[in-house]
Tab-separated table of C-alpha atoms in Angstrom:
chain	number	residue	atom	x	y	z
D	1	UNK	CA	-7.229	97.309	-34.652
D	2	UNK	CA	-8.210	96.152	-38.174
D	3	UNK	CA	-5.342	93.773	-38.275
D	4	UNK	CA	-6.282	92.284	-34.846
D	5	UNK	CA	-9.896	91.875	-36.118
D	6	UNK	CA	-8.648	90.073	-39.234
D	7	UNK	CA	-6.454	87.897	-37.158
D	8	UNK	CA	-9.423	86.846	-35.066
D	9	UNK	CA	-11.777	86.292	-37.959
D	10	UNK	CA	-9.425	84.547	-40.496
D	11	UNK	CA	-6.769	82.891	-38.358
D	12	UNK	CA	-8.785	82.203	-35.202
D	13	UNK	CA	-6.240	83.726	-32.847
D	14	UNK	CA	-6.852	86.631	-30.535
D	15	UNK	CA	-4.668	88.885	-28.356
D	16	UNK	CA	-7.612	89.306	-25.913
D	17	UNK	CA	-8.578	92.750	-24.651
D	18	UNK	CA	-10.729	92.147	-21.697
D	19	UNK	CA	-13.770	94.124	-20.406
D	20	UNK	CA	-14.200	95.280	-16.920
D	21	UNK	CA	-15.196	92.284	-14.819
D	22	UNK	CA	-18.910	91.618	-14.813
D	23	UNK	CA	-21.185	89.835	-12.355
D	24	UNK	CA	-23.374	86.994	-13.554
D	25	UNK	CA	-26.800	86.298	-12.295
D	26	UNK	CA	-25.434	83.723	-9.894
D	27	UNK	CA	-23.069	86.193	-8.344
D	28	UNK	CA	-19.877	84.910	-9.985
D	29	UNK	CA	-17.659	87.337	-11.928
D	30	UNK	CA	-16.420	86.864	-15.541
D	31	UNK	CA	-14.648	88.891	-18.258
D	32	UNK	CA	-15.403	89.073	-21.923
D	33	UNK	CA	-12.759	89.701	-24.628
D	34	UNK	CA	-13.789	92.735	-26.580
D	35	UNK	CA	-12.273	91.318	-29.758
D	36	UNK	CA	-13.439	87.768	-29.959
D	37	UNK	CA	-16.252	87.661	-27.287
D	38	UNK	CA	-14.740	84.707	-25.425
D	39	UNK	CA	-15.779	84.630	-21.771
D	40	UNK	CA	-13.521	83.757	-18.906
D	41	UNK	CA	-14.267	83.253	-15.178
D	42	UNK	CA	-12.705	86.041	-13.034
D	43	UNK	CA	-11.723	85.727	-9.331
D	44	UNK	CA	-11.805	89.010	-7.479
D	45	UNK	CA	-9.921	87.532	-4.517
D	46	UNK	CA	-6.730	86.855	-6.631
D	47	UNK	CA	-7.658	89.438	-9.317
D	48	UNK	CA	-7.125	86.849	-12.119
D	49	UNK	CA	-8.933	85.142	-14.917
D	50	UNK	CA	-9.218	81.470	-14.125
D	51	UNK	CA	-10.688	79.466	-16.975
D	52	UNK	CA	-12.519	79.893	-20.200
D	53	UNK	CA	-16.308	79.440	-20.096
D	54	UNK	CA	-17.755	77.159	-22.676
D	55	UNK	CA	-20.470	78.610	-24.885
D	56	UNK	CA	-23.092	75.914	-24.322
D	57	UNK	CA	-22.664	75.880	-20.511
D	58	UNK	CA	-23.058	79.593	-20.408
D	59	UNK	CA	-26.303	79.452	-22.353
D	60	UNK	CA	-27.671	76.497	-20.301
D	61	UNK	CA	-26.742	78.190	-16.990
D	62	UNK	CA	-28.177	81.567	-17.921
D	63	UNK	CA	-31.512	79.892	-18.947
D	64	UNK	CA	-31.548	77.868	-15.728
D	65	UNK	CA	-30.955	81.099	-13.694
D	66	UNK	CA	-33.772	82.930	-15.350
D	67	UNK	CA	-36.201	80.149	-14.500
D	68	UNK	CA	-35.184	79.870	-10.819
D	69	UNK	CA	-35.883	82.498	-8.224
D	70	UNK	CA	-32.682	83.419	-6.491
D	71	UNK	CA	-32.997	85.130	-3.181
D	72	UNK	CA	-30.698	88.138	-2.991
D	73	UNK	CA	-28.533	88.609	0.116
D	74	UNK	CA	-29.444	91.478	2.333
D	75	UNK	CA	-25.840	92.308	2.971
D	76	UNK	CA	-23.306	92.751	0.140
D	77	UNK	CA	-19.587	92.865	1.087
D	78	UNK	CA	-17.581	95.839	-0.068
D	79	UNK	CA	-15.767	95.455	-3.265
D	80	UNK	CA	-11.992	94.627	-3.105
D	81	UNK	CA	-9.874	97.707	-3.789
D	82	UNK	CA	-6.662	97.910	-5.719
D	83	UNK	CA	-4.575	100.580	-4.010
D	84	UNK	CA	-2.633	102.646	-6.471
D	85	UNK	CA	-1.454	106.141	-7.229
D	86	UNK	CA	-1.995	106.559	-10.919
D	87	UNK	CA	-2.553	109.773	-12.862
D	88	UNK	CA	-6.043	110.493	-14.224
D	89	UNK	CA	-7.546	113.174	-16.371
D	90	UNK	CA	-11.247	113.970	-15.683
D	91	UNK	CA	-13.982	116.412	-16.698
D	92	UNK	CA	-17.706	116.899	-16.841
D	93	UNK	CA	-18.958	114.598	-19.589
D	94	UNK	CA	-18.500	116.228	-23.018
D	95	UNK	CA	-17.806	119.641	-21.448
D	96	UNK	CA	-14.981	121.838	-20.246
D	97	UNK	CA	-11.226	121.297	-19.952
D	98	UNK	CA	-9.564	118.285	-18.567
D	99	UNK	CA	-8.458	118.339	-14.927
D	100	UNK	CA	-5.528	116.428	-13.570
D	101	UNK	CA	-5.851	114.179	-10.567
D	102	UNK	CA	-4.741	110.970	-8.922
D	103	UNK	CA	-6.526	107.644	-8.552
D	104	UNK	CA	-6.221	106.456	-4.882
D	105	UNK	CA	-7.937	103.127	-5.349
D	106	UNK	CA	-9.829	101.150	-7.997
D	107	UNK	CA	-12.440	98.490	-7.577
D	108	UNK	CA	-15.132	96.692	-9.520
D	109	UNK	CA	-17.641	99.393	-8.405
D	110	UNK	CA	-15.600	102.465	-9.257
D	111	UNK	CA	-12.631	104.769	-8.458
D	112	UNK	CA	-11.502	107.096	-5.701
D	113	UNK	CA	-9.910	110.186	-7.130
D	114	UNK	CA	-8.105	113.161	-5.568
D	115	UNK	CA	-8.076	116.246	-7.777
D	116	UNK	CA	-8.377	120.013	-7.968
D	117	UNK	CA	-11.806	120.337	-9.392
D	118	UNK	CA	-14.939	119.887	-7.258
D	119	UNK	CA	-18.221	118.625	-8.799
D	120	UNK	CA	-21.714	118.017	-7.191
D	121	UNK	CA	-22.825	114.516	-6.567
D	122	UNK	CA	-24.551	112.779	-9.561
D	123	UNK	CA	-22.495	114.702	-12.075
D	124	UNK	CA	-21.580	112.585	-15.117
D	125	UNK	CA	-17.818	112.564	-15.704
D	126	UNK	CA	-15.313	111.215	-18.155
D	127	UNK	CA	-11.979	109.929	-16.917
D	128	UNK	CA	-8.865	108.756	-18.823
D	129	UNK	CA	-6.306	106.552	-17.026
D	130	UNK	CA	-4.221	103.447	-17.469
D	131	UNK	CA	-6.029	100.262	-16.509
D	132	UNK	CA	-3.965	98.078	-14.162
D	133	UNK	CA	-2.540	94.948	-15.771
D	134	UNK	CA	-4.293	92.900	-13.042
D	135	UNK	CA	-7.596	93.729	-14.592
D	136	UNK	CA	-6.986	94.338	-18.312
D	137	UNK	CA	-4.344	91.561	-18.734
D	138	UNK	CA	-2.227	93.991	-20.755
D	139	UNK	CA	0.447	96.634	-20.077
D	140	UNK	CA	-0.157	100.225	-21.283
D	141	UNK	CA	-3.927	99.866	-21.799
D	142	UNK	CA	-5.503	103.351	-21.422
D	143	UNK	CA	-9.276	103.559	-21.040
D	144	UNK	CA	-11.845	106.297	-21.375
D	145	UNK	CA	-14.467	105.769	-18.628
D	146	UNK	CA	-17.934	107.289	-18.225
D	147	UNK	CA	-18.842	107.638	-14.585
D	148	UNK	CA	-21.046	109.277	-11.990
D	149	UNK	CA	-19.768	110.984	-8.939
D	150	UNK	CA	-21.498	109.167	-6.051
D	151	UNK	CA	-19.679	110.754	-3.124
D	152	UNK	CA	-17.740	114.001	-2.631
D	153	UNK	CA	-15.654	114.149	0.494
D	154	UNK	CA	-16.413	117.467	2.273
D	155	UNK	CA	-13.305	119.632	1.823
D	156	UNK	CA	-11.349	121.202	4.646
D	157	UNK	CA	-11.241	125.038	4.590
D	158	UNK	CA	-9.118	126.386	1.682
D	159	UNK	CA	-8.226	122.868	0.511
D	160	UNK	CA	-6.543	122.715	-2.859
D	161	UNK	CA	-7.332	118.952	-3.317
D	162	UNK	CA	-10.772	117.467	-3.313
D	163	UNK	CA	-11.524	113.743	-3.036
D	164	UNK	CA	-14.464	111.965	-4.771
D	165	UNK	CA	-15.737	108.511	-5.554
D	166	UNK	CA	-17.099	107.780	-8.937
D	167	UNK	CA	-18.964	104.677	-10.127
D	168	UNK	CA	-17.944	103.498	-13.558
D	169	UNK	CA	-20.935	103.307	-15.964
D	170	UNK	CA	-19.105	102.439	-19.233
D	171	UNK	CA	-15.541	102.445	-20.634
D	172	UNK	CA	-13.662	101.720	-23.833
D	173	UNK	CA	-9.980	101.042	-24.506
D	174	UNK	CA	-8.047	103.884	-26.252
D	175	UNK	CA	-5.627	102.639	-28.916
């Protein structure tokens, strides 16, 4: 990590480690490099970064958006899911032992996990898993996510596996 930071500061080159896609005030998505802070447009339909945003246009557009009153839509489409079966470790935030599970799908709004441990809704959890290359732009990029359980599927009698949805509140790459 220190070498990457030196490369960015001294040589002006960056290997780009991207944040989770964010939504701008105008409803469009973008990603920010965690090393050099460069912003890129992000297209959820194709799951790709499209073009780099220039600094002055981002400042101008954010100022213009704060001045105008944008009417919010009454219906918001469901976030696009990436279907995957990836291992995940999860636990109550800062407590207890890690539990093993499987991510069923991943979207901009959160993850759907199947695992052995059941938690009440609104429980804060930590999850460790490998971020798909379509989102992070890199292979083998593990993340530590902070999340909140927003839905727990009611289990069938004597079920060994439980399914829950968790929104992602924050995350960081693990090196």
